Tab-separated table of C-alpha atoms and ligand atoms in Angstrom:
chain	number	residue	atom	x	y	z
A	282	MET	CA	19.481	-5.609	12.574
A	283	GLU	CA	17.868	-9.048	12.703
A	284	LEU	CA	14.261	-9.321	13.787
A	285	SER	CA	15.076	-11.579	16.771
A	286	ARG	CA	17.663	-9.077	18.087
A	287	ARG	CA	15.145	-6.248	17.763
A	288	THR	CA	12.446	-8.137	19.675
A	289	GLU	CA	14.949	-9.048	22.400
A	290	ARG	CA	15.932	-5.423	22.780
A	291	CYS	CA	12.278	-4.366	23.192
A	292	GLY	CA	11.451	-7.221	25.572
A	293	LEU	CA	8.594	-8.392	23.321
A	294	THR	CA	7.749	-11.728	21.729
A	295	ARG	CA	8.197	-11.954	17.965
A	296	ARG	CA	4.387	-11.913	17.550
A	297	GLU	CA	3.910	-8.833	19.776
A	298	PHE	CA	6.672	-7.080	17.952
A	299	LEU	CA	5.120	-7.742	14.541
A	300	GLN	CA	1.691	-6.720	15.796
A	301	ALA	CA	3.096	-3.321	16.763
A	302	GLY	CA	4.348	-2.736	13.225
A	303	ILE	CA	3.115	-0.211	10.723
A	304	LEU	CA	3.357	-0.634	7.002
A	305	ILE	CA	5.880	1.686	5.397
A	306	THR	CA	5.853	0.305	1.889
A	307	ALA	CA	5.026	-2.965	0.225
A	308	ALA	CA	7.094	-2.568	-2.918
A	309	ALA	CA	7.491	-5.873	-4.742
A	310	ALA	CA	4.366	-7.008	-2.989
A	311	SER	CA	5.129	-9.668	-0.439
A	312	SER	CA	8.766	-10.136	-1.219
A	313	ARG	CA	9.869	-6.626	-0.278
A	314	LEU	CA	7.590	-5.617	2.532
A	315	ILE	CA	9.114	-2.846	4.587
A	316	VAL	CA	7.606	-2.547	8.002
A	317	GLY	CA	8.264	0.064	10.658
A	318	VAL	CA	8.229	-0.855	14.301
A	319	GLU	CA	8.206	1.722	17.026
A	320	ALA	CA	11.692	1.772	18.509
A	321	ALA	CA	10.223	1.408	21.993
A	322	PRO	CA	6.660	0.082	21.510
A	323	GLY	CA	4.186	1.452	24.044
A	324	SER	CA	6.328	4.363	25.196
A	325	THR	CA	4.638	7.744	25.606
A	326	SER	CA	7.384	9.702	23.870
A	327	THR	CA	7.055	10.613	20.173
A	328	PRO	CA	7.115	7.333	18.231
A	329	TYR	CA	10.137	6.723	16.104
A	330	TYR	CA	9.764	3.939	13.572
A	331	GLU	CA	12.682	1.776	12.548
A	332	PRO	CA	12.173	0.242	9.113
A	333	PHE	CA	13.101	-3.368	8.448
A	334	LEU	CA	12.454	-5.917	5.750
A	335	LEU	CA	9.944	-8.704	6.409
A	336	GLU	CA	11.069	-11.714	4.433
A	337	ASP	CA	9.579	-14.653	6.282
A	338	ASP	CA	6.098	-15.758	5.070
A	339	GLU	CA	4.875	-16.582	8.570
A	340	ASP	CA	5.993	-13.182	9.905
A	341	ARG	CA	4.205	-11.473	7.042
A	342	MET	CA	0.931	-13.234	7.857
A	343	VAL	CA	1.160	-12.264	11.565
A	344	PHE	CA	1.803	-8.676	10.563
A	345	TYR	CA	-1.052	-8.518	8.030
A	346	ASP	CA	-3.412	-10.297	10.425
A	347	ALA	CA	-2.797	-7.602	13.058
A	348	LEU	CA	-3.693	-4.970	10.452
A	349	GLY	CA	-6.920	-6.861	9.631
A	350	PHE	CA	-5.827	-7.606	6.055
A	351	VAL	CA	-6.111	-11.406	6.220
A	352	VAL	CA	-9.124	-13.095	4.604
A	353	GLU	CA	-10.072	-16.706	3.986
A	354	GLU	CA	-10.606	-17.927	0.424
A	355	ASN	CA	-11.442	-21.591	-0.312
A	356	GLY	CA	-10.506	-22.482	3.261
A	357	LYS	CA	-7.045	-20.912	2.960
A	358	LYS	CA	-5.853	-17.776	4.725
A	359	CYS	CA	-4.389	-15.096	2.505
A	360	VAL	CA	-3.744	-11.364	2.333
A	361	ALA	CA	-6.711	-9.397	0.954
A	362	ASN	CA	-6.572	-7.590	-2.352
A	363	PRO	CA	-7.182	-3.856	-1.594
A	364	LEU	CA	-9.388	-3.533	-4.689
A	365	LEU	CA	-11.459	-6.669	-3.930
A	366	PRO	CA	-11.219	-6.969	-0.133
A	367	SER	CA	-12.889	-10.404	0.020
A	368	LYS	CA	-10.373	-11.900	-2.428
A	369	CYS	CA	-6.742	-12.878	-2.074
A	370	MET	CA	-4.016	-10.599	-3.340
A	371	VAL	CA	-2.146	-12.180	-6.251
A	372	TYR	CA	1.497	-11.366	-5.738
A	373	THR	CA	3.185	-12.854	-8.720
A	374	LYS	CA	2.277	-13.998	-12.170
A	375	PRO	CA	4.898	-16.167	-13.852
A	376	TYR	CA	6.297	-14.112	-16.715
A	377	ARG	CA	6.525	-17.222	-18.892
A	378	ASP	CA	2.719	-17.529	-18.867
A	379	ASP	CA	2.210	-14.061	-20.249
A	380	ARG	CA	4.864	-13.323	-22.833
A	381	PHE	CA	4.538	-13.116	-26.564
A	382	PRO	CA	7.017	-13.442	-29.408
A	383	LEU	CA	7.741	-9.983	-30.784
A	384	LEU	CA	9.828	-9.024	-33.795
A	385	PRO	CA	12.933	-6.812	-33.507
A	386	PRO	CA	12.464	-3.095	-34.209
A	387	GLY	CA	11.938	-1.993	-37.800
A	388	ALA	CA	10.304	-5.290	-38.892
A	389	THR	CA	8.547	-4.713	-42.214
A	390	GLU	CA	4.986	-5.897	-43.010
A	391	ASP	CA	6.324	-8.769	-45.152
A	392	PHE	CA	9.043	-9.629	-42.620
A	393	TYR	CA	8.847	-13.431	-42.954
A	394	GLY	CA	9.032	-13.177	-46.742
A	395	ARG	CA	12.162	-11.029	-46.601
A	396	CYS	CA	14.080	-12.587	-43.692
A	397	ILE	CA	16.610	-15.139	-45.023
A	398	ARG	CA	17.388	-16.517	-41.518
A	399	CYS	CA	21.017	-15.346	-41.709
A	400	GLY	CA	21.061	-14.604	-37.969
A	401	LEU	CA	23.003	-11.345	-38.402
A	402	CYS	CA	20.552	-9.389	-36.230
A	403	TYR	CA	20.917	-12.042	-33.540
A	404	PHE	CA	24.725	-11.783	-33.654
A	405	ALA	CA	24.636	-7.971	-33.636
A	406	CYS	CA	22.340	-7.922	-30.597
A	407	ASN	CA	24.464	-10.480	-28.764
A	408	TYR	CA	27.697	-8.712	-29.765
A	409	MET	CA	26.310	-5.512	-28.229
A	410	GLY	CA	25.725	-7.534	-25.054
A	411	TYR	CA	21.950	-7.042	-25.048
A	412	ASN	CA	20.851	-10.603	-25.941
A	413	ALA	CA	17.335	-9.393	-26.676
A	414	ILE	CA	17.074	-11.508	-29.839
A	415	ARG	CA	16.959	-15.299	-29.946
A	416	LEU	CA	16.453	-17.405	-33.036
A	417	ALA	CA	13.156	-19.271	-33.341
A	418	GLY	CA	13.366	-23.022	-32.838
A	419	LEU	CA	11.161	-25.892	-34.009
A	420	ARG	CA	8.442	-25.162	-31.442
A	421	GLU	CA	7.724	-21.882	-33.300
A	422	GLY	CA	6.980	-23.911	-36.463
A	423	LEU	CA	8.995	-24.657	-39.591
A	424	SER	CA	7.938	-21.443	-41.317
A	425	ARG	CA	9.563	-19.338	-38.557
A	426	LEU	CA	12.548	-21.565	-37.818
A	427	GLY	CA	15.746	-19.487	-37.527
A	428	SER	CA	13.984	-16.104	-37.635
A	429	PRO	CA	14.573	-13.560	-34.830
A	430	VAL	CA	12.310	-13.430	-31.790
A	431	VAL	CA	12.307	-10.905	-28.935
A	432	ASP	CA	10.385	-12.387	-26.026
A	433	GLU	CA	12.486	-12.501	-22.876
A	434	LEU	CA	11.887	-8.850	-21.977
A	435	ILE	CA	11.954	-9.479	-18.244
A	436	THR	CA	15.660	-10.270	-18.449
A	437	HIS	CA	16.657	-8.956	-21.881
A	438	PRO	CA	14.567	-6.034	-23.105
A	439	CYS	CA	15.397	-4.296	-26.369
A	440	THR	CA	17.524	-1.226	-25.662
A	441	LEU	CA	16.566	0.384	-28.984
A	442	CYS	CA	20.243	0.531	-29.978
A	443	MET	CA	18.989	-0.136	-33.560
A	444	GLU	CA	22.119	-2.127	-34.519
A	445	CYS	CA	20.020	-5.048	-35.813
A	446	THR	CA	18.266	-2.761	-38.285
A	447	LYS	CA	21.609	-1.525	-39.634
A	448	ILE	CA	23.013	-5.003	-40.266
A	449	CYS	CA	19.979	-6.716	-41.836
A	450	PRO	CA	21.036	-7.444	-45.481
A	451	THR	CA	17.549	-7.828	-46.966
A	452	GLY	CA	15.628	-4.930	-45.458
A	453	ALA	CA	13.416	-7.320	-43.455
A	454	LEU	CA	14.390	-5.023	-40.587
A	455	LYS	CA	14.230	-1.481	-41.892
A	456	GLU	CA	16.488	1.294	-40.570
A	457	ILE	CA	14.119	3.597	-38.741
A	458	SER	CA	14.457	6.005	-35.849
A	459	LYS	CA	13.733	4.917	-32.258
A	460	GLU	CA	10.670	7.157	-32.287
A	461	GLU	CA	9.161	5.132	-35.141
A	462	VAL	CA	9.595	1.704	-33.490
A	463	LYS	CA	6.425	-0.327	-32.954
A	464	MET	CA	7.315	-3.753	-31.539
A	465	GLY	CA	4.257	-4.060	-29.304
A	466	ILE	CA	2.304	-2.209	-26.640
A	467	ALA	CA	2.917	-2.307	-22.892
A	468	LEU	CA	-0.103	-2.971	-20.695
A	469	ILE	CA	-0.182	-2.605	-16.907
A	470	ASP	CA	-2.142	-5.196	-14.924
A	471	PRO	CA	-4.009	-3.148	-12.286
A	472	ASP	CA	-4.435	-6.259	-10.092
A	473	LEU	CA	-0.688	-6.532	-9.729
A	474	CYS	CA	0.575	-2.972	-10.107
A	475	TRP	CA	1.621	-1.480	-6.797
A	476	ALA	CA	0.715	2.043	-7.892
A	477	TRP	CA	-2.889	0.912	-8.549
A	478	ASN	CA	-3.133	-0.657	-5.105
A	479	SER	CA	-2.795	2.156	-2.594
A	480	GLY	CA	0.698	3.179	-3.494
A	481	ASP	CA	2.917	5.126	-5.798
A	482	CYS	CA	5.715	3.665	-7.845
A	483	LYS	CA	6.306	4.897	-11.418
A	484	SER	CA	9.358	2.595	-11.751
A	485	CYS	CA	8.192	1.624	-15.260
A	486	ALA	CA	7.808	5.263	-16.310
A	487	LYS	CA	11.248	6.106	-14.956
A	488	ALA	CA	12.818	3.242	-16.919
A	489	CYS	CA	11.017	4.119	-20.156
A	490	PRO	CA	13.283	6.010	-22.577
A	491	PHE	CA	10.256	8.130	-23.534
A	492	GLY	CA	9.133	8.624	-19.908
A	493	SER	CA	6.208	10.920	-19.261
A	494	GLU	CA	5.442	11.190	-23.001
A	495	VAL	CA	4.249	7.573	-22.911
A	496	PHE	CA	2.662	7.399	-19.439
A	497	GLU	CA	-0.325	9.082	-17.870
A	498	PHE	CA	-1.072	9.208	-14.162
A	499	THR	CA	-4.383	9.691	-12.382
A	500	PHE	CA	-4.201	10.426	-8.672
A	501	ASN	CA	-6.979	9.096	-6.441
A	502	GLU	CA	-7.553	7.561	-3.011
A	503	TRP	CA	-6.468	4.106	-4.208
A	504	GLY	CA	-3.101	5.225	-5.452
A	505	VAL	CA	-1.599	6.613	-8.608
A	506	HIS	CA	-3.353	4.908	-11.490
A	507	THR	CA	-0.614	4.524	-14.058
A	508	ARG	CA	-1.381	3.849	-17.724
A	509	VAL	CA	0.644	3.467	-20.894
A	510	ILE	CA	-0.561	5.527	-23.865
A	511	ALA	CA	-0.851	2.815	-26.510
A	512	ASP	CA	-0.065	4.953	-29.554
A	513	LYS	CA	3.112	6.296	-28.002
A	514	CYS	CA	4.586	3.051	-26.625
A	515	LYS	CA	7.344	1.460	-28.765
A	516	GLY	CA	7.146	-1.997	-27.166
A	517	CYS	CA	10.853	-2.132	-26.286
A	518	GLY	CA	10.127	-3.676	-22.869
A	519	LEU	CA	12.650	-1.605	-20.899
A	520	CYS	CA	9.846	-1.002	-18.401
A	521	VAL	CA	9.285	-4.749	-17.783
A	522	PRO	CA	12.355	-5.579	-15.629
A	523	ALA	CA	12.054	-2.204	-13.846
A	524	CYS	CA	8.737	-3.180	-12.256
A	525	PRO	CA	9.321	-4.278	-8.646
A	526	ILE	CA	6.391	-6.725	-8.670
A	527	GLY	CA	7.480	-10.353	-9.008
A	528	GLY	CA	6.741	-11.476	-12.577
A	529	SER	CA	6.260	-7.766	-13.494
A	530	ALA	CA	2.921	-5.968	-13.554
A	531	ILE	CA	3.683	-4.550	-16.988
A	532	HIS	CA	3.931	-6.798	-20.030
A	533	VAL	CA	4.426	-5.975	-23.702
A	534	LEU	CA	1.776	-7.447	-25.980
A	535	PRO	CA	1.441	-7.654	-29.753
A	536	ARG	CA	-1.215	-5.195	-31.002
A	537	GLU	CA	-3.876	-7.923	-31.572
A	538	GLU	CA	-3.484	-9.272	-28.041
A	539	TYR	CA	-3.520	-5.731	-26.642
A	540	GLU	CA	-6.772	-4.992	-28.478
A	541	ARG	CA	-8.302	-8.255	-27.292
A	542	ARG	CA	-7.570	-7.310	-23.649
A	543	THR	CA	-8.553	-3.659	-23.690
B	630	SF4	S1	17.648	-2.667	-31.308
B	630	SF4	FE1	19.530	-3.411	-30.300
B	630	SF4	S2	18.815	-4.358	-28.382
B	630	SF4	FE2	17.021	-4.136	-29.714
B	630	SF4	S3	16.843	-6.109	-30.781
B	630	SF4	FE3	18.042	-4.742	-32.120
B	630	SF4	S4	20.185	-5.130	-31.598
B	630	SF4	FE4	18.941	-6.007	-29.942
B	631	SF4	S1	6.246	1.880	-21.990
B	631	SF4	FE1	7.756	0.210	-21.868
B	631	SF4	S2	7.623	-0.820	-23.831
B	631	SF4	FE2	6.645	1.178	-24.091
B	631	SF4	S3	8.267	2.536	-24.854
B	631	SF4	FE3	8.244	2.743	-22.625
B	631	SF4	S4	9.746	1.247	-21.863
B	631	SF4	FE4	9.299	0.710	-24.028
B	632	SF4	S1	3.524	-1.394	-13.437
B	632	SF4	FE1	4.779	0.444	-13.174
B	632	SF4	S2	3.782	1.651	-11.568
B	632	SF4	FE2	2.952	-0.456	-11.507
B	632	SF4	S3	4.185	-1.525	-9.953
B	632	SF4	FE3	5.106	-1.956	-11.961
B	632	SF4	S4	6.631	-0.346	-12.215
B	632	SF4	FE4	5.324	0.317	-10.571
């Protein structure tokens, strides 16, 4: 039911209605905030909360303000970060700003010496309908031009079908098992991850083909701290689009970048 019809039914203004709300879940940070409002606010009977989605930015601010979660940073009002209550919560991080070119699975140490830029891996991946591989263009430099790149994990993660490794004619991509793949390492950003910020989620772990083997969870008062075990992660990126946070709170990094950040 629409918010205006609900407020009408309760005889409250939109503001009063929002102020009576309780937070049910804030999956996807601000964009999927599910709020419960007592079916008949103020009544003495047992409260029954009807959940509804808060999509309007102004409504969200009224709701958070009533909960005391709004702070001012650089003269601008924003929702507080539960881990740093005087700072604003960062809801999204553009994926484009934090993605790295990875090689397809089975890439050998001397990959660029062996790859003849035939594009067969690219065609195999596209033929399978996964579109995880694109061919490097001029902006990647002449030395890499035409070689395969996997870097759009948020829309096209590698499914570990291993077809590209079977078709490569030079052995630049070696036929290995899924368990041996090492494309990169997934790292969760605790500032963005819902599970780190007073919630539970595990969407990334559920999407990971290796599930609980690769993830570890620590339960505490701030939420379920979720971590990827670096040595066990294959870097396929299937966890990236599963994350409900806009821009994804989990990104796959090449080993050097992972080591620089951890
Ligand atoms: S393993 Fe499959 S999905 Fe992954 S890059 Fe190769 S062909 Fe594409
Ligand atoms: S944690 Fe993510 S990148 Fe690593 S194996 Fe699982 S799904 Fe793939
Ligand atoms: S990183 Fe994982 S646990 Fe955290 S919000 Fe994203 S999917 Fe959920």
